[in-house]
């Protein structure tokens, strides 16, 4: 028996001190696990000991370990893979929420993906004219929580240009896409629910899911998007409730989903009754430009979809306007969440966005951003001719494969010392650690091509590509 215990002690990846555990033991054990993850003692991707082996090591009942693991799983600290074990979540290895640089030191920011802020000058005159013509008091009330009728009409017009067909009763104006995601998760999901996502997913969605104590199930994919076979397998193995996708230039991988793939995924969504959250913030770069584009997934499963089309990347990032489209089964719960969280979206922001769309200025802004994106893509390719395939010709960012096997935080910090900010693929992992490693390189944040060139030169010099 002694040898049996010794072997487990030797092989365990995590060995909490039994003497430090207090009653109730399962809570104390969960706290110890949380502390060791937070301190970095248990890095992302660490496979935790099987419950019975850890129980044997600690001389406690295995159900105590089960309860401790469950607490941490509900917090998003760890996740289980059927047949493989339990792992430390990648998003817990570091704070993954992405925001613009707030520091004062000179820095070339290739991390945060902005939206060519120099284009904001194109809407200045239209914004001033719109607010001067409008009776401001009509914009300053609680009336029309889902959006003023004329604002919704402009939103429907914008959506039509992207292949989204709906009506004012199934659309609301919310305060940005992140706000829309939060409302959808709050209204339609419960703690412990499972949501299928891409292996590399939008980092702020990972954080939101963690805050709402939702479980993310990573699904592999390829150049066409998420694998239908892998999604089907997980739906058969686990009770998956939802699916989160960014089909028009996935953030961070740039993968743009083919229409064939959309149809295959739509069948699975219908068969398993999944709730689809479709973040289509980059649709303006795809609709009418890429020949394969036939419209969003929403058109295939409208009653099972919450479709979000933000204007922060297409028109202006500082005006927080996103059009949220939803099926009738979700209407009541979503509007209840909107009323209780937002009360209403700023009518001032919506007035400006509506005026920009009505005047045609929005199309001018979009065309300029497409041109800038294409030029910066070409610039990136000059510095990194072998920098991996880009899944979208107008992407605002690139997904650069690297050979460096160090922890993402360490690589990011080293590049910061050389004056550039980038984001490592660790930030975007929705689940188990992957052998391949990447850097997401923002092309749209710095003001000039000269600044981008300096940043890319530093990156080429110091990154192990």
Coordinates of C-alpha atoms in Angstrom, one line a residue:
X1 CA 0.0 0.0 0.0
X2 CA 2.9 2.4 0.8
X3 CA 4.4 1.9 -2.6
X4 CA 1.0 2.5 -4.2
X5 CA 0.8 5.9 -2.4
X6 CA 4.3 6.8 -3.3
X7 CA 3.7 6.2 -7.0
X8 CA 0.8 8.6 -7.0
X9 CA 2.7 11.2 -5.1
X10 CA 5.5 11.0 -7.7
X11 CA 3.2 11.3 -10.7
X12 CA 0.7 13.9 -9.6
X13 CA 0.8 17.2 -11.4
X14 CA -0.7 19.0 -8.4
X15 CA 0.0 18.1 -4.8
X16 CA -1.8 20.3 -2.3
X17 CA -0.7 20.1 1.3
X18 CA -3.2 18.0 3.3
X19 CA -2.3 19.8 6.5
X20 CA -3.5 23.1 5.1
X21 CA -7.0 21.9 4.3
X22 CA -9.7 22.9 6.7
X23 CA -13.4 22.0 7.0
X24 CA -15.3 21.8 4.8
X25 CA -12.5 20.1 3.0
X26 CA -14.0 20.4 -0.5
X27 CA -14.2 24.2 -0.2
X28 CA -10.7 24.4 1.2
X29 CA -9.4 22.2 -1.6
X30 CA -11.2 24.3 -4.3
X31 CA -9.6 27.5 -2.8
X32 CA -6.2 25.9 -2.9
X33 CA -6.7 25.0 -6.5
X34 CA -7.9 28.5 -7.4
X35 CA -4.9 30.0 -5.6
X36 CA -2.4 27.8 -7.4
X37 CA -3.9 28.7 -10.8
X38 CA -3.9 32.4 -10.0
X39 CA -0.3 32.3 -8.8
X40 CA 0.9 30.5 -11.9
X41 CA 1.9 27.4 -10.1
X42 CA -0.5 25.6 -12.4
X43 CA -0.1 27.0 -15.9
X44 CA -2.7 26.9 -18.6
X45 CA -3.2 23.4 -20.1
X46 CA -1.9 21.6 -17.0
X47 CA -3.7 18.2 -16.7
X48 CA -5.0 17.9 -13.2
X49 CA -4.8 14.6 -11.3
X50 CA -7.7 12.1 -11.7
X51 CA -10.1 12.5 -8.8
X52 CA -9.5 9.1 -7.3
X53 CA -5.7 9.5 -7.4
X54 CA -5.8 12.9 -5.8
X55 CA -8.2 11.6 -3.2
X56 CA -5.9 8.7 -2.5
X57 CA -2.9 11.1 -2.1
X58 CA -4.8 13.3 0.3
X59 CA -6.5 10.4 2.1
X60 CA -10.0 11.8 1.5
X61 CA -13.1 10.5 -0.2
X62 CA -13.0 11.0 -4.0
X63 CA -16.4 12.8 -3.9
X64 CA -14.7 15.5 -2.0
X65 CA -12.3 16.1 -4.9
X66 CA -15.3 15.9 -7.3
X67 CA -17.0 18.7 -5.4
X68 CA -13.9 20.8 -5.4
X69 CA -13.3 20.4 -9.1
X70 CA -16.9 21.2 -9.8
X71 CA -16.6 24.5 -7.9
X72 CA -13.6 25.5 -10.0
X73 CA -15.2 24.3 -13.2
X74 CA -18.2 26.5 -12.6
X75 CA -15.9 29.5 -12.1
X76 CA -14.2 28.7 -15.5
X77 CA -10.9 27.9 -13.8
X78 CA -10.8 24.3 -15.2
X79 CA -12.6 22.2 -17.8
X80 CA -13.1 18.6 -18.4
X81 CA -12.6 16.8 -21.8
X82 CA -14.4 13.5 -22.0
X83 CA -11.9 10.6 -22.2
X84 CA -8.9 12.9 -21.6
X85 CA -9.1 14.4 -18.2
X86 CA -9.4 17.8 -16.4
X87 CA -7.3 20.8 -17.4
X88 CA -6.5 24.3 -16.3
X89 CA -8.3 26.8 -18.5
X90 CA -6.1 28.8 -20.8
X91 CA -8.1 32.0 -20.0
X92 CA -7.1 31.7 -16.4
X93 CA -3.4 31.8 -17.0
X94 CA -3.7 35.5 -17.6
X95 CA -6.3 38.2 -17.8
X96 CA -7.5 37.9 -21.4
X97 CA -9.9 40.8 -21.7
X98 CA -8.4 43.0 -24.5
X99 CA -8.4 46.7 -24.3
X100 CA -6.4 49.6 -25.8
X101 CA -3.1 50.5 -24.3
X102 CA -3.6 52.8 -21.3
X103 CA 0.0 53.4 -20.5
X104 CA 2.0 56.6 -21.1
X105 CA 5.2 55.1 -22.5
X106 CA 5.8 55.3 -26.3
X107 CA 4.5 52.1 -27.7
X108 CA 3.5 50.7 -31.1
X109 CA 0.3 48.9 -30.4
X110 CA -0.1 45.9 -32.6
X111 CA -2.2 44.1 -30.0
X112 CA -5.6 45.8 -29.6
X113 CA -7.6 45.8 -32.9
X114 CA -9.0 49.3 -33.4
X115 CA -10.9 50.4 -36.5
X116 CA -8.7 53.0 -38.4
X117 CA -9.6 55.9 -36.2
X118 CA -8.4 58.4 -38.7
X119 CA -11.6 57.7 -40.6
X120 CA -13.6 59.3 -37.8
X121 CA -13.0 62.7 -39.4
X122 CA -15.2 61.6 -42.3
X123 CA -18.3 61.6 -40.1
X124 CA -17.7 64.8 -38.1
X125 CA -19.7 67.1 -40.4
X126 CA -22.5 64.7 -40.7
X127 CA -22.7 64.2 -36.9
X128 CA -22.7 67.9 -36.2
X129 CA -25.4 68.5 -38.8
X130 CA -27.6 65.6 -37.5
X131 CA -27.5 66.9 -33.9
X132 CA -28.1 70.5 -35.0
X133 CA -31.2 69.6 -37.0
X134 CA -32.7 67.3 -34.4
X135 CA -34.6 68.5 -31.4
X136 CA -32.2 67.3 -28.7
X137 CA -34.9 66.8 -26.1
X138 CA -36.4 64.0 -28.2
X139 CA -33.1 62.1 -27.9
X140 CA -32.8 62.6 -24.1
X141 CA -35.8 60.5 -22.8
X142 CA -36.4 56.9 -21.8
X143 CA -38.8 56.5 -24.7
X144 CA -38.4 53.6 -27.1
X145 CA -36.0 51.4 -25.1
X146 CA -35.2 49.2 -28.1
X147 CA -34.5 52.2 -30.3
X148 CA -36.4 55.1 -31.9
X149 CA -38.5 54.0 -34.9
X150 CA -36.4 56.0 -37.4
X151 CA -33.2 54.7 -35.9
X152 CA -34.4 51.1 -36.2
X153 CA -35.5 51.8 -39.8
X154 CA -31.9 52.9 -40.6
X155 CA -30.6 49.8 -38.8
X156 CA -32.9 47.6 -40.9
X157 CA -31.6 49.3 -44.1
X158 CA -28.0 48.6 -43.0
X159 CA -28.8 45.0 -42.2
X160 CA -30.5 44.5 -45.6
X161 CA -27.3 45.5 -47.3
X162 CA -25.6 42.6 -45.4
X163 CA -28.2 40.0 -46.4
X164 CA -30.1 40.2 -43.1
X165 CA -33.9 40.3 -43.4
X166 CA -36.0 41.0 -40.4
X167 CA -38.5 43.5 -38.9
X168 CA -38.5 46.1 -36.2
X169 CA -40.2 43.8 -33.7
X170 CA -37.3 41.4 -33.9
X171 CA -34.5 43.9 -33.7
X172 CA -33.2 46.1 -30.9
X173 CA -30.4 48.7 -30.8
X174 CA -27.9 47.8 -28.0
X175 CA -24.8 49.5 -26.6
X176 CA -22.2 47.8 -28.7
X177 CA -21.5 44.2 -29.5
X178 CA -20.0 43.4 -26.1
X179 CA -23.1 44.6 -24.5
X180 CA -25.2 42.5 -26.9
X181 CA -23.2 39.4 -26.0
X182 CA -23.7 40.0 -22.3
X183 CA -27.4 40.5 -22.8
X184 CA -27.7 37.2 -24.8
X185 CA -25.8 35.2 -22.2
X186 CA -27.7 36.6 -19.3
X187 CA -31.1 36.2 -21.0
X188 CA -30.8 32.7 -22.6
X189 CA -28.2 30.8 -20.5
X190 CA -27.8 29.6 -16.9
X191 CA -24.6 28.9 -14.9
X192 CA -23.1 25.6 -15.9
X193 CA -24.6 25.6 -19.5
X194 CA -22.2 24.5 -22.2
X195 CA -21.5 26.7 -25.3
X196 CA -19.5 25.4 -28.2
X197 CA -16.8 27.8 -29.6
X198 CA -13.9 27.7 -31.9
X199 CA -10.6 26.5 -30.4
X200 CA -9.3 30.1 -30.7
X201 CA -12.2 32.4 -29.8
X202 CA -12.8 36.1 -29.2
X203 CA -11.0 36.8 -25.9
X204 CA -13.7 39.1 -24.4
X205 CA -16.3 36.4 -25.0
X206 CA -14.2 33.9 -23.1
X207 CA -14.1 36.4 -20.2
X208 CA -17.9 37.0 -20.3
X209 CA -18.6 33.3 -20.3
X210 CA -16.3 32.9 -17.3
X211 CA -18.1 35.7 -15.4
X212 CA -21.5 34.1 -16.1
X213 CA -20.1 30.7 -15.1
X214 CA -20.7 29.1 -18.4
X215 CA -18.6 26.2 -19.8
X216 CA -16.9 26.6 -23.1
X217 CA -16.5 23.6 -25.3
X218 CA -13.7 24.1 -27.8
X219 CA -14.4 22.7 -31.3
X220 CA -11.6 22.3 -33.9
X221 CA -11.9 23.7 -37.4
X222 CA -10.2 24.2 -40.7
X223 CA -9.9 26.9 -43.4
X224 CA -13.7 26.8 -43.9
X225 CA -14.6 27.3 -40.3
X226 CA -15.7 25.2 -37.4
X227 CA -15.8 21.4 -38.1
X228 CA -19.4 20.1 -38.3
X229 CA -18.1 16.6 -37.5
X230 CA -16.4 17.8 -34.3
X231 CA -19.5 19.8 -33.3
X232 CA -21.7 16.8 -33.9
X233 CA -19.5 14.6 -31.8
X234 CA -19.5 17.0 -28.9
X235 CA -23.3 17.4 -29.1
X236 CA -23.6 13.7 -28.8
X237 CA -21.1 13.5 -25.9
X238 CA -22.3 16.5 -23.8
X239 CA -25.5 18.6 -23.4
X240 CA -24.5 21.5 -25.5
X241 CA -26.9 24.4 -25.2
X242 CA -25.3 27.1 -27.4
X243 CA -22.9 27.9 -30.2
X244 CA -20.8 31.1 -30.6
X245 CA -19.5 32.0 -34.0
X246 CA -17.8 34.9 -35.7
X247 CA -18.2 33.7 -39.4
X248 CA -17.1 36.8 -41.3
X249 CA -13.4 36.9 -40.4
X250 CA -13.0 35.1 -37.1
X251 CA -11.2 36.9 -34.4
X252 CA -8.4 36.0 -33.9
X253 CA -7.7 33.5 -36.8
X254 CA -9.1 35.5 -39.7
X255 CA -10.9 32.3 -40.9
X256 CA -13.9 33.2 -43.0
X257 CA -16.7 30.6 -43.0
X258 CA -17.8 29.3 -46.4
X259 CA -21.5 29.1 -47.2
X260 CA -21.2 25.3 -47.5
X261 CA -19.9 25.2 -43.9
X262 CA -22.7 27.4 -42.7
X263 CA -25.3 25.1 -44.1
X264 CA -23.7 22.1 -42.5
X265 CA -23.6 23.8 -39.1
X266 CA -27.1 25.0 -39.5
X267 CA -28.3 21.4 -39.8
X268 CA -26.6 20.5 -36.5
X269 CA -28.1 23.6 -34.8
X270 CA -31.5 22.5 -35.9
X271 CA -31.0 18.8 -35.0
X272 CA -29.7 19.6 -31.5
X273 CA -31.8 22.7 -30.7
X274 CA -28.8 24.9 -30.2
X275 CA -28.9 28.6 -29.5
X276 CA -26.7 30.4 -32.0
X277 CA -25.0 33.6 -31.1
X278 CA -23.6 35.0 -34.3
X279 CA -21.2 37.9 -34.0
X280 CA -21.0 39.4 -37.5
X281 CA -19.2 42.6 -36.7
X282 CA -17.0 42.1 -39.8
X283 CA -19.8 41.4 -42.3
X284 CA -19.2 44.8 -43.9
X285 CA -15.9 43.4 -45.2
X286 CA -17.5 40.3 -46.7
X287 CA -21.0 41.1 -48.0
X288 CA -20.8 42.0 -51.7
X289 CA -17.1 41.5 -51.8
X290 CA -16.4 37.8 -51.4
X291 CA -18.2 35.7 -54.1
X292 CA -19.0 32.8 -51.7
X293 CA -20.9 35.1 -49.3
X294 CA -24.7 34.3 -49.4
X295 CA -25.6 35.9 -46.1
X296 CA -25.2 35.1 -42.4
X297 CA -26.0 31.8 -40.6
X298 CA -29.0 33.7 -39.2
X299 CA -30.8 33.3 -42.5
X300 CA -30.7 29.5 -42.2
X301 CA -31.8 29.2 -38.5
X302 CA -33.6 32.6 -37.7
X303 CA -35.7 31.2 -34.8
X304 CA -32.6 29.8 -33.1
X305 CA -30.2 32.8 -33.5
X306 CA -29.2 36.0 -31.8
X307 CA -27.5 37.9 -34.6
X308 CA -25.2 40.9 -33.6
X309 CA -24.1 43.4 -36.2
X310 CA -21.9 46.1 -34.6
X311 CA -20.9 49.4 -36.2
X312 CA -17.7 50.0 -34.1
X313 CA -15.5 48.5 -36.8
X314 CA -17.4 49.5 -39.9
X315 CA -18.4 53.1 -38.9
X316 CA -17.0 54.4 -35.6
X317 CA -15.7 52.7 -32.5
X318 CA -16.7 55.4 -30.1
X319 CA -20.4 55.4 -31.0
X320 CA -21.7 52.3 -29.2
X321 CA -24.4 51.0 -31.6
X322 CA -25.0 47.4 -32.4
X323 CA -28.1 46.0 -34.1
X324 CA -29.3 42.8 -32.3
X325 CA -31.6 40.6 -34.3
X326 CA -33.4 37.7 -32.7
X327 CA -35.9 34.9 -33.3
X328 CA -39.4 35.1 -31.8
X329 CA -38.6 32.4 -29.2
X330 CA -36.0 34.7 -27.6
X331 CA -37.8 38.0 -27.9
X332 CA -39.3 38.2 -24.4
X333 CA -36.2 37.1 -22.5
X334 CA -33.9 39.4 -24.5
X335 CA -36.1 42.4 -24.1
X336 CA -36.4 41.8 -20.4
X337 CA -32.6 41.7 -20.1
X338 CA -32.3 44.8 -22.2
X339 CA -34.8 46.8 -20.1
X340 CA -33.2 45.7 -16.8
X341 CA -29.5 46.1 -17.8
X342 CA -29.5 49.0 -20.3
X343 CA -32.9 50.6 -19.8
X344 CA -32.1 51.9 -23.3
X345 CA -29.2 52.6 -25.7
X346 CA -28.1 56.2 -26.2
X347 CA -30.3 57.8 -28.7
X348 CA -27.6 60.4 -29.4
X349 CA -25.2 57.7 -30.6
X350 CA -28.0 56.0 -32.6
X351 CA -28.9 59.4 -34.2
X352 CA -25.4 60.0 -35.4
X353 CA -25.0 56.5 -36.8
X354 CA -28.4 56.7 -38.5
X355 CA -27.5 60.0 -40.1
X356 CA -24.2 58.6 -41.4
X357 CA -26.1 55.6 -42.9
X358 CA -28.8 57.8 -44.4
X359 CA -26.4 60.3 -46.0
X360 CA -24.3 57.6 -47.7
X361 CA -21.3 58.6 -45.6
X362 CA -21.2 55.1 -44.0
X363 CA -20.5 53.6 -47.4
X364 CA -17.7 56.1 -47.9
X365 CA -16.1 55.2 -44.6
X366 CA -16.4 51.5 -45.3
X367 CA -14.7 51.9 -48.7
X368 CA -11.9 53.8 -47.1
X369 CA -11.4 51.2 -44.4
X370 CA -11.3 48.4 -47.0
X371 CA -8.7 50.2 -49.0
X372 CA -6.6 50.9 -45.9
X373 CA -6.9 47.3 -44.8
X374 CA -5.8 46.0 -48.2
X375 CA -2.7 48.2 -48.2
X376 CA -1.7 47.1 -44.7
X377 CA -2.2 43.5 -45.6
X378 CA 0.3 44.0 -48.4
X379 CA 2.7 45.7 -46.0
X380 CA 2.5 42.8 -43.6
X381 CA 3.2 40.3 -46.4
X382 CA 6.3 42.2 -47.4
X383 CA 7.7 41.8 -43.9
X384 CA 6.4 38.3 -43.4
X385 CA 6.1 36.6 -46.8
X386 CA 5.8 33.2 -45.1
X387 CA 3.5 34.6 -42.4
X388 CA 0.7 32.1 -42.8
X389 CA -2.5 32.3 -44.9
X390 CA -4.9 35.1 -44.2
X391 CA -8.5 33.9 -44.2
X392 CA -9.8 37.3 -45.3
X393 CA -8.3 39.8 -47.8
X394 CA -9.6 42.8 -45.8
X395 CA -8.9 41.6 -42.3
X396 CA -7.9 44.3 -39.8
X397 CA -5.4 41.8 -38.2
X398 CA -3.2 38.9 -39.0
X399 CA -2.6 35.5 -37.3
X400 CA 1.2 34.9 -37.4
X401 CA 2.6 31.4 -36.7
X402 CA 5.6 31.5 -34.4
X403 CA 8.2 28.9 -33.4
X404 CA 8.8 30.2 -29.9
X405 CA 7.5 27.7 -27.3
X406 CA 7.7 30.0 -24.3
X407 CA 4.6 31.0 -22.4
X408 CA 2.6 33.7 -24.1
X409 CA 2.8 36.2 -21.3
X410 CA 6.6 35.9 -21.4
X411 CA 6.8 36.5 -25.2
X412 CA 4.4 39.5 -24.9
X413 CA 6.5 41.0 -22.2
X414 CA 9.7 40.6 -24.1
X415 CA 8.3 42.3 -27.1
X416 CA 6.9 45.1 -24.9
X417 CA 10.5 45.9 -23.8
X418 CA 11.3 46.4 -27.5
X419 CA 8.4 48.9 -27.9
X420 CA 5.6 46.8 -29.4
X421 CA 2.5 45.3 -28.1
X422 CA 1.1 42.1 -29.6
X423 CA -1.2 39.4 -28.3
X424 CA -0.3 35.7 -28.0
X425 CA -2.6 32.9 -29.0
X426 CA -2.8 31.8 -25.3
X427 CA -5.2 34.7 -24.8
X428 CA -7.7 33.3 -27.3
X429 CA -7.6 29.6 -26.2
X430 CA -11.1 28.5 -25.3
X431 CA -9.9 25.2 -23.8
X432 CA -7.0 22.8 -23.9
X433 CA -3.5 24.0 -24.7
X434 CA -2.5 23.7 -28.4
X435 CA 1.0 22.8 -29.7
X436 CA 0.8 25.5 -32.5
X437 CA 1.5 29.0 -31.4
X438 CA 0.6 32.4 -32.9
X439 CA 0.7 36.1 -32.5
X440 CA -2.3 38.2 -33.4
X441 CA -1.0 41.3 -35.1
X442 CA -3.4 44.3 -35.4
X443 CA -3.0 46.3 -38.6
X444 CA -5.7 48.9 -38.0
X445 CA -4.7 50.5 -34.7
X446 CA -1.6 52.7 -35.5
X447 CA -2.3 55.8 -37.5
X448 CA 0.2 55.5 -40.3
X449 CA 1.8 52.9 -42.5
X450 CA 5.2 54.3 -41.4
X451 CA 4.4 53.5 -37.8
X452 CA 3.2 50.0 -38.8
X453 CA 6.4 49.5 -40.7
X454 CA 8.5 50.3 -37.6
X455 CA 6.4 47.9 -35.6
X456 CA 6.6 45.1 -38.1
X457 CA 10.4 45.6 -38.4
X458 CA 10.8 45.2 -34.6
X459 CA 8.6 42.2 -34.7
X460 CA 10.6 40.6 -37.5
X461 CA 13.8 41.3 -35.6
X462 CA 12.8 39.8 -32.3
X463 CA 9.9 37.3 -32.8
X464 CA 10.9 33.7 -33.5
X465 CA 8.9 33.2 -36.7

